[in-house]
Coordinates of C-alpha atoms in Angstrom, one line a residue:
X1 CA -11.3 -13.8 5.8
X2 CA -7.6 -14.4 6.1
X3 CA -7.9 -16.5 2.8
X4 CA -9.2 -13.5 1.1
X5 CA -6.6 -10.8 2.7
X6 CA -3.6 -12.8 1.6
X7 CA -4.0 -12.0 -2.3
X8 CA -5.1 -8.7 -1.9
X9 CA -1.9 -8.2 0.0
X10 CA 0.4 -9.9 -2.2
X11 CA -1.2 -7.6 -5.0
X12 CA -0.5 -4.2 -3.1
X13 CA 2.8 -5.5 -2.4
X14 CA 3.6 -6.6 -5.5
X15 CA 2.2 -2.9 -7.0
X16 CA 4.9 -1.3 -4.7
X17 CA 7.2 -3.3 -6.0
X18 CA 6.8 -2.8 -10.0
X19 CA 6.4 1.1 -9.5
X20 CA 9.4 1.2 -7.8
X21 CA 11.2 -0.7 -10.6
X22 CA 8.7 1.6 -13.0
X23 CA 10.1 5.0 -11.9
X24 CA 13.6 3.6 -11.6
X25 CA 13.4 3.2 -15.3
X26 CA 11.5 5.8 -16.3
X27 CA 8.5 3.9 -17.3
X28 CA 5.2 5.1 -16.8
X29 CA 3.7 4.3 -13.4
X30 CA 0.8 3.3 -11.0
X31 CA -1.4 6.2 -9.5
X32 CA -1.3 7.0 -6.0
X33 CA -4.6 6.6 -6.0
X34 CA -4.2 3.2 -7.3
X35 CA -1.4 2.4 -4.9
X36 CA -4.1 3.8 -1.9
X37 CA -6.8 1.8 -3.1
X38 CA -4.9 -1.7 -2.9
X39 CA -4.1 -0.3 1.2
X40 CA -8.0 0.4 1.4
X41 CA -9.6 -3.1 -0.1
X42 CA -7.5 -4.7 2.9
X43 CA -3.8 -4.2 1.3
X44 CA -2.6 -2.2 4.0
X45 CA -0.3 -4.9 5.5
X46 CA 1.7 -5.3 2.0
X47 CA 1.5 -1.7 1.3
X48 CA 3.5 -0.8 4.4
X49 CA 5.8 -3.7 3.8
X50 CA 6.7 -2.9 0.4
X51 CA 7.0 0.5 1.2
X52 CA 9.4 -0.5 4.1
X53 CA 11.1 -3.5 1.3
X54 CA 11.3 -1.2 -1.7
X55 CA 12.1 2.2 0.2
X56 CA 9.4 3.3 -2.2
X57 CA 7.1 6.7 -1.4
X58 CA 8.3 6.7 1.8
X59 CA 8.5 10.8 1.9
X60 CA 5.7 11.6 -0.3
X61 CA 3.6 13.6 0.8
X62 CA 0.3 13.8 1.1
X63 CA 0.1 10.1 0.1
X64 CA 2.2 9.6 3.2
X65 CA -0.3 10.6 5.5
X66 CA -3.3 9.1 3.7
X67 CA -2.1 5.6 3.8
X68 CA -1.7 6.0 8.1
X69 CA -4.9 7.0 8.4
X70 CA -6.6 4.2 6.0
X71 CA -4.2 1.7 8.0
X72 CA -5.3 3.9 11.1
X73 CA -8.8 3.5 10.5
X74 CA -9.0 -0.2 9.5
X75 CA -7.1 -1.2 12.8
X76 CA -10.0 1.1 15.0
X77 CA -12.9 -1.0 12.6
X78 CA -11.0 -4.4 13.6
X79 CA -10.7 -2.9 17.4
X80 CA -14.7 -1.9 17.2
X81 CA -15.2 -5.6 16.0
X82 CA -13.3 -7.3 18.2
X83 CA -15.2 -6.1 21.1
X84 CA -18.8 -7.0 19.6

């Protein structure tokens, strides 16, 4: 499983990364919804990082909110399994 989470994290992080670089340049850039669906697959861990890293859509709102509750929701799933 942790094989599997590692690229999908590089990837988000890597996304936050190149849009942050993209809008700094005035490039065209990655969706939100892109950027949300990396955090969703299991990206959560390198979203927040690069977010943190990159100081990139740290006060966007609502995309903001969304990405606490998918990292909110994916740590009450791991909590539900754990206890199986």
């Amino acid at each position: 499983m942790l094989a599997a989470l590692l690229p999908v994290n590089l990837v988000a992080f890597t996304l936050f990364a190149m849009d942050k670089r993209r809008a700094r340049m005035g490039l065209r850039r990655f969706s939100e919804r892109t950027l949300l669906l990396w955090a969703l697959i299991g990206g959560t861990p390198g979203a927040v990082l690069g977010r943190h890293v990159f100081r990139h859509k740290t006060r966007k709102q609502p995309f903001s909110t969304l990405l606490w509750l998918i990292a909110a929701a994916q740590a009450m799933t791991i909590a539900a399994w754990a206890m199986i």
